[in-house]
mmCIF file of N, CA and C in Angstrom:
data_model
loop_
_atom_site.group_PDB
_atom_site.id
_atom_site.type_symbol
_atom_site.label_atom_id
_atom_site.label_comp_id
_atom_site.label_asym_id
_atom_site.label_seq_id
_atom_site.Cartn_x
_atom_site.Cartn_y
_atom_site.Cartn_z
ATOM 1 N N MET A 1 12.911 -51.330 -3.368
ATOM 2 C CA MET A 1 12.800 -52.708 -3.164
ATOM 3 C C MET A 1 13.676 -53.641 -3.578
ATOM 4 N N ARG A 2 13.491 -55.079 -3.761
ATOM 5 C CA ARG A 2 13.826 -55.983 -4.200
ATOM 6 C C ARG A 2 13.342 -56.877 -6.213
ATOM 7 N N TYR A 3 14.460 -57.471 -6.095
ATOM 8 C CA TYR A 3 13.609 -57.941 -8.009
ATOM 9 C C TYR A 3 14.163 -59.772 -8.188
ATOM 10 N N GLU A 4 13.313 -60.393 -7.902
ATOM 11 C CA GLU A 4 13.035 -61.594 -8.021
ATOM 12 C C GLU A 4 13.781 -61.837 -9.681
ATOM 13 N N VAL A 5 14.691 -62.262 -10.023
ATOM 14 C CA VAL A 5 15.146 -63.043 -11.319
ATOM 15 C C VAL A 5 14.650 -64.779 -11.554
ATOM 16 N N ARG A 6 13.925 -64.728 -12.611
ATOM 17 C CA ARG A 6 13.929 -66.409 -13.050
ATOM 18 C C ARG A 6 14.458 -66.000 -14.362
ATOM 19 N N VAL A 7 15.244 -67.617 -14.529
ATOM 20 C CA VAL A 7 15.428 -67.579 -16.607
ATOM 21 C C VAL A 7 14.826 -69.415 -15.600
ATOM 22 N N ASP A 8 13.982 -69.005 -17.194
ATOM 23 C CA ASP A 8 13.221 -70.493 -17.371
ATOM 24 C C ASP A 8 12.832 -71.646 -16.339
ATOM 25 N N GLY A 9 11.672 -70.276 -15.474
ATOM 26 C CA GLY A 9 10.731 -70.470 -14.542
ATOM 27 C C GLY A 9 12.043 -70.993 -13.482
ATOM 28 N N ALA A 10 13.063 -71.028 -12.731
ATOM 29 C CA ALA A 10 14.173 -70.934 -12.073
ATOM 30 C C ALA A 10 15.095 -69.609 -11.483
ATOM 31 N N SER A 11 13.864 -69.826 -10.694
ATOM 32 C CA SER A 11 14.798 -68.395 -9.836
ATOM 33 C C SER A 11 16.825 -68.501 -9.451
ATOM 34 N N ILE A 12 17.209 -67.335 -10.013
ATOM 35 C CA ILE A 12 18.364 -66.984 -10.100
ATOM 36 C C ILE A 12 19.247 -66.051 -9.391
ATOM 37 N N GLY A 13 18.447 -65.700 -8.939
ATOM 38 C CA GLY A 13 18.861 -64.635 -7.777
ATOM 39 C C GLY A 13 17.710 -63.446 -7.436
ATOM 40 N N VAL A 14 17.803 -62.405 -5.962
ATOM 41 C CA VAL A 14 17.177 -61.581 -5.518
ATOM 42 C C VAL A 14 18.179 -60.537 -5.038
ATOM 43 N N PHE A 15 17.536 -58.908 -7.266
ATOM 44 C CA PHE A 15 18.698 -57.897 -6.364
ATOM 45 C C PHE A 15 17.359 -56.717 -5.612
ATOM 46 N N ALA A 16 18.262 -55.964 -5.403
ATOM 47 C CA ALA A 16 17.836 -54.577 -4.396
ATOM 48 C C ALA A 16 17.619 -53.455 -5.488
ATOM 49 N N THR A 17 18.429 -53.097 -6.427
ATOM 50 C CA THR A 17 18.344 -52.620 -7.406
ATOM 51 C C THR A 17 17.387 -53.339 -9.080
ATOM 52 N N ALA A 18 16.871 -52.509 -9.896
ATOM 53 C CA ALA A 18 16.310 -52.776 -10.884
ATOM 54 C C ALA A 18 16.993 -53.247 -11.538
ATOM 55 N N GLU A 19 18.143 -52.227 -11.990
ATOM 56 C CA GLU A 19 18.930 -51.734 -12.902
ATOM 57 C C GLU A 19 20.168 -53.528 -12.840
ATOM 58 N N GLU A 20 20.138 -53.930 -11.787
ATOM 59 C CA GLU A 20 20.869 -55.024 -11.349
ATOM 60 C C GLU A 20 20.205 -56.702 -11.653
ATOM 61 N N ALA A 21 19.209 -56.633 -11.511
ATOM 62 C CA ALA A 21 17.796 -57.904 -11.864
ATOM 63 C C ALA A 21 17.892 -57.622 -13.965
ATOM 64 N N LEU A 22 18.303 -56.204 -14.306
ATOM 65 C CA LEU A 22 17.988 -55.803 -15.674
ATOM 66 C C LEU A 22 18.964 -56.704 -16.586
ATOM 67 N N GLU A 23 21.093 -56.734 -15.710
ATOM 68 C CA GLU A 23 21.957 -56.954 -15.659
ATOM 69 C C GLU A 23 21.967 -58.618 -15.929
ATOM 70 N N GLN A 24 21.193 -59.140 -15.030
ATOM 71 C CA GLN A 24 21.560 -60.260 -14.579
ATOM 72 C C GLN A 24 20.577 -61.386 -16.435
ATOM 73 N N VAL A 25 19.431 -60.558 -16.255
ATOM 74 C CA VAL A 25 18.913 -60.641 -17.422
ATOM 75 C C VAL A 25 19.535 -60.431 -19.003
ATOM 76 N N ARG A 26 20.115 -59.459 -19.236
ATOM 77 C CA ARG A 26 20.859 -59.144 -20.513
ATOM 78 C C ARG A 26 22.072 -60.601 -20.338
ATOM 79 N N GLN A 27 23.348 -60.971 -19.168
ATOM 80 C CA GLN A 27 23.777 -61.509 -19.128
ATOM 81 C C GLN A 27 23.460 -63.158 -19.185
ATOM 82 N N ALA A 28 22.365 -63.700 -19.185
ATOM 83 C CA ALA A 28 21.959 -64.783 -19.264
ATOM 84 C C ALA A 28 20.764 -64.221 -21.095
ATOM 85 N N GLN A 29 20.658 -63.543 -21.388
ATOM 86 C CA GLN A 29 21.014 -63.614 -23.227
ATOM 87 C C GLN A 29 21.629 -64.164 -23.494
ATOM 88 N N LEU A 30 22.946 -63.198 -23.183
ATOM 89 C CA LEU A 30 23.764 -63.317 -23.811
ATOM 90 C C LEU A 30 24.342 -64.750 -23.390
ATOM 91 N N ALA A 31 24.040 -65.204 -22.725
ATOM 92 C CA ALA A 31 24.562 -66.444 -22.840
ATOM 93 C C ALA A 31 23.933 -68.182 -23.482
ATOM 94 N N ASP A 32 22.457 -67.533 -23.682
ATOM 95 C CA ASP A 32 21.566 -68.243 -24.257
ATOM 96 C C ASP A 32 20.861 -67.806 -24.466
ATOM 97 N N PRO A 33 20.462 -67.081 -26.038
ATOM 98 C CA PRO A 33 19.409 -66.206 -26.654
ATOM 99 C C PRO A 33 17.891 -67.069 -26.206
ATOM 100 N N ASP A 34 17.630 -68.240 -26.057
ATOM 101 C CA ASP A 34 16.492 -69.445 -25.689
ATOM 102 C C ASP A 34 16.212 -69.068 -24.701
ATOM 103 N N HIS A 35 16.636 -68.385 -23.805
ATOM 104 C CA HIS A 35 16.486 -68.265 -22.000
ATOM 105 C C HIS A 35 14.405 -67.449 -22.189
ATOM 106 N N GLU A 36 14.186 -67.897 -20.948
ATOM 107 C CA GLU A 36 12.969 -67.516 -21.093
ATOM 108 C C GLU A 36 13.035 -66.324 -19.453
ATOM 109 N N PRO A 37 13.479 -65.561 -19.429
ATOM 110 C CA PRO A 37 13.689 -64.761 -18.757
ATOM 111 C C PRO A 37 12.169 -63.656 -17.964
ATOM 112 N N GLU A 38 12.443 -63.627 -16.619
ATOM 113 C CA GLU A 38 11.626 -62.801 -15.735
ATOM 114 C C GLU A 38 11.554 -62.234 -14.671
ATOM 115 N N ILE A 39 11.062 -60.755 -14.542
ATOM 116 C CA ILE A 39 12.092 -60.106 -13.755
ATOM 117 C C ILE A 39 10.225 -59.583 -12.855
ATOM 118 N N ILE A 40 10.646 -60.323 -11.560
ATOM 119 C CA ILE A 40 9.121 -60.083 -10.451
ATOM 120 C C ILE A 40 9.851 -58.699 -9.194
ATOM 121 N N ASP A 41 9.169 -58.502 -9.153
ATOM 122 C CA ASP A 41 9.173 -57.111 -8.356
ATOM 123 C C ASP A 41 8.238 -57.621 -6.399
ATOM 124 N N MET A 42 9.553 -57.785 -5.681
ATOM 125 C CA MET A 42 9.545 -58.961 -4.642
ATOM 126 C C MET A 42 8.387 -58.050 -3.818
ATOM 127 N N GLU A 43 8.017 -56.459 -4.272
ATOM 128 C CA GLU A 43 7.506 -56.146 -2.965
ATOM 129 C C GLU A 43 5.605 -56.547 -3.633
ATOM 130 N N THR A 44 5.403 -56.052 -5.357
ATOM 131 C CA THR A 44 4.391 -56.233 -4.975
ATOM 132 C C THR A 44 3.659 -57.886 -5.416
ATOM 133 N N GLY A 45 4.545 -58.482 -6.325
ATOM 134 C CA GLY A 45 4.865 -60.302 -6.563
ATOM 135 C C GLY A 45 4.039 -60.087 -7.749
ATOM 136 N N HIS A 46 4.036 -59.214 -8.245
ATOM 137 C CA HIS A 46 3.699 -59.448 -9.865
ATOM 138 C C HIS A 46 5.409 -58.463 -10.642
ATOM 139 N N ALA A 47 4.901 -58.581 -12.036
ATOM 140 C CA ALA A 47 6.126 -58.392 -12.914
ATOM 141 C C ALA A 47 6.595 -56.882 -12.970
ATOM 142 N N TYR A 48 8.256 -57.172 -13.138
ATOM 143 C CA TYR A 48 8.620 -55.009 -12.836
ATOM 144 C C TYR A 48 7.600 -54.701 -13.445
ATOM 145 N N GLU A 49 7.675 -54.792 -14.751
ATOM 146 C CA GLU A 49 7.507 -53.528 -15.845
ATOM 147 C C GLU A 49 6.482 -55.274 -16.823
ATOM 148 N N PRO A 50 5.538 -53.801 -17.957
ATOM 149 C CA PRO A 50 4.525 -54.669 -19.100
ATOM 150 C C PRO A 50 6.053 -56.133 -19.146
ATOM 151 N N ASN A 51 4.948 -56.723 -19.888
ATOM 152 C CA ASN A 51 6.329 -57.534 -20.130
ATOM 153 C C ASN A 51 7.439 -58.486 -19.938
ATOM 154 N N ALA A 52 7.576 -58.416 -18.566
ATOM 155 C CA ALA A 52 8.547 -58.923 -18.001
ATOM 156 C C ALA A 52 8.661 -59.955 -16.934
ATOM 157 N N THR A 53 7.476 -60.857 -17.478
ATOM 158 C CA THR A 53 7.197 -62.233 -17.657
ATOM 159 C C THR A 53 7.377 -62.903 -18.500
ATOM 160 N N VAL A 54 7.100 -64.024 -18.584
ATOM 161 C CA VAL A 54 6.540 -65.467 -19.388
ATOM 162 C C VAL A 54 5.508 -64.465 -20.212
ATOM 163 N N ASP A 55 4.141 -65.213 -19.408
ATOM 164 C CA ASP A 55 2.731 -64.734 -19.687
ATOM 165 C C ASP A 55 2.359 -63.683 -19.952
ATOM 166 N N GLY A 56 3.069 -62.510 -19.467
ATOM 167 C CA GLY A 56 2.818 -61.070 -19.730
ATOM 168 C C GLY A 56 2.923 -60.897 -21.572
ATOM 169 N N ARG A 57 4.095 -61.078 -21.595
ATOM 170 C CA ARG A 57 4.792 -61.389 -23.339
ATOM 171 C C ARG A 57 3.437 -62.374 -23.974
ATOM 172 N N GLY A 58 3.384 -63.353 -23.926
ATOM 173 C CA GLY A 58 2.085 -63.877 -24.131
ATOM 174 C C GLY A 58 0.770 -62.910 -24.686
ATOM 175 N N GLU A 59 1.074 -62.181 -22.888
ATOM 176 C CA GLU A 59 -0.639 -61.769 -24.081
ATOM 177 C C GLU A 59 -0.810 -60.042 -24.859
ATOM 178 N N SER A 60 0.326 -60.208 -24.320
ATOM 179 C CA SER A 60 0.529 -58.950 -25.399
ATOM 180 C C SER A 60 0.939 -59.586 -26.947
ATOM 181 N N ALA A 61 1.589 -61.161 -27.188
ATOM 182 C CA ALA A 61 1.092 -61.345 -28.215
ATOM 183 C C ALA A 61 0.235 -61.866 -28.797
ATOM 184 N N THR A 62 -0.608 -62.104 -28.192
ATOM 185 C CA THR A 62 -1.871 -62.378 -28.193
ATOM 186 C C THR A 62 -3.246 -60.669 -28.896
ATOM 187 N N LYS A 63 -2.807 -60.263 -27.815
ATOM 188 C CA LYS A 63 -3.600 -58.569 -28.678
ATOM 189 C C LYS A 63 -3.089 -57.902 -29.772
ATOM 190 N N ILE A 64 -1.928 -58.644 -30.297
ATOM 191 C CA ILE A 64 -1.469 -57.653 -31.756
ATOM 192 C C ILE A 64 -1.234 -58.627 -32.682
ATOM 193 N N GLY A 65 -1.915 -60.223 -32.366
ATOM 194 C CA GLY A 65 -2.829 -60.484 -33.313
ATOM 195 C C GLY A 65 -1.363 -62.242 -33.698
ATOM 196 N N TYR A 66 0.018 -62.096 -33.190
ATOM 197 C CA TYR A 66 0.520 -63.289 -33.080
ATOM 198 C C TYR A 66 -0.341 -64.561 -32.394
#
């Protein structure tokens, strides 16, 4: 599978494995904790896992009362 990493809405690359994509997200967060990273599964076009997108985090926050 391939995974696209987006930071603040802009694509920063497509990676062959989830591990590579997660490492890019870690690096982006270390550079600036205020970044909004997303990981998109290129096969499905959806979030890699729950809360892997900005919208997913918003839905989760609404469900738990934030």
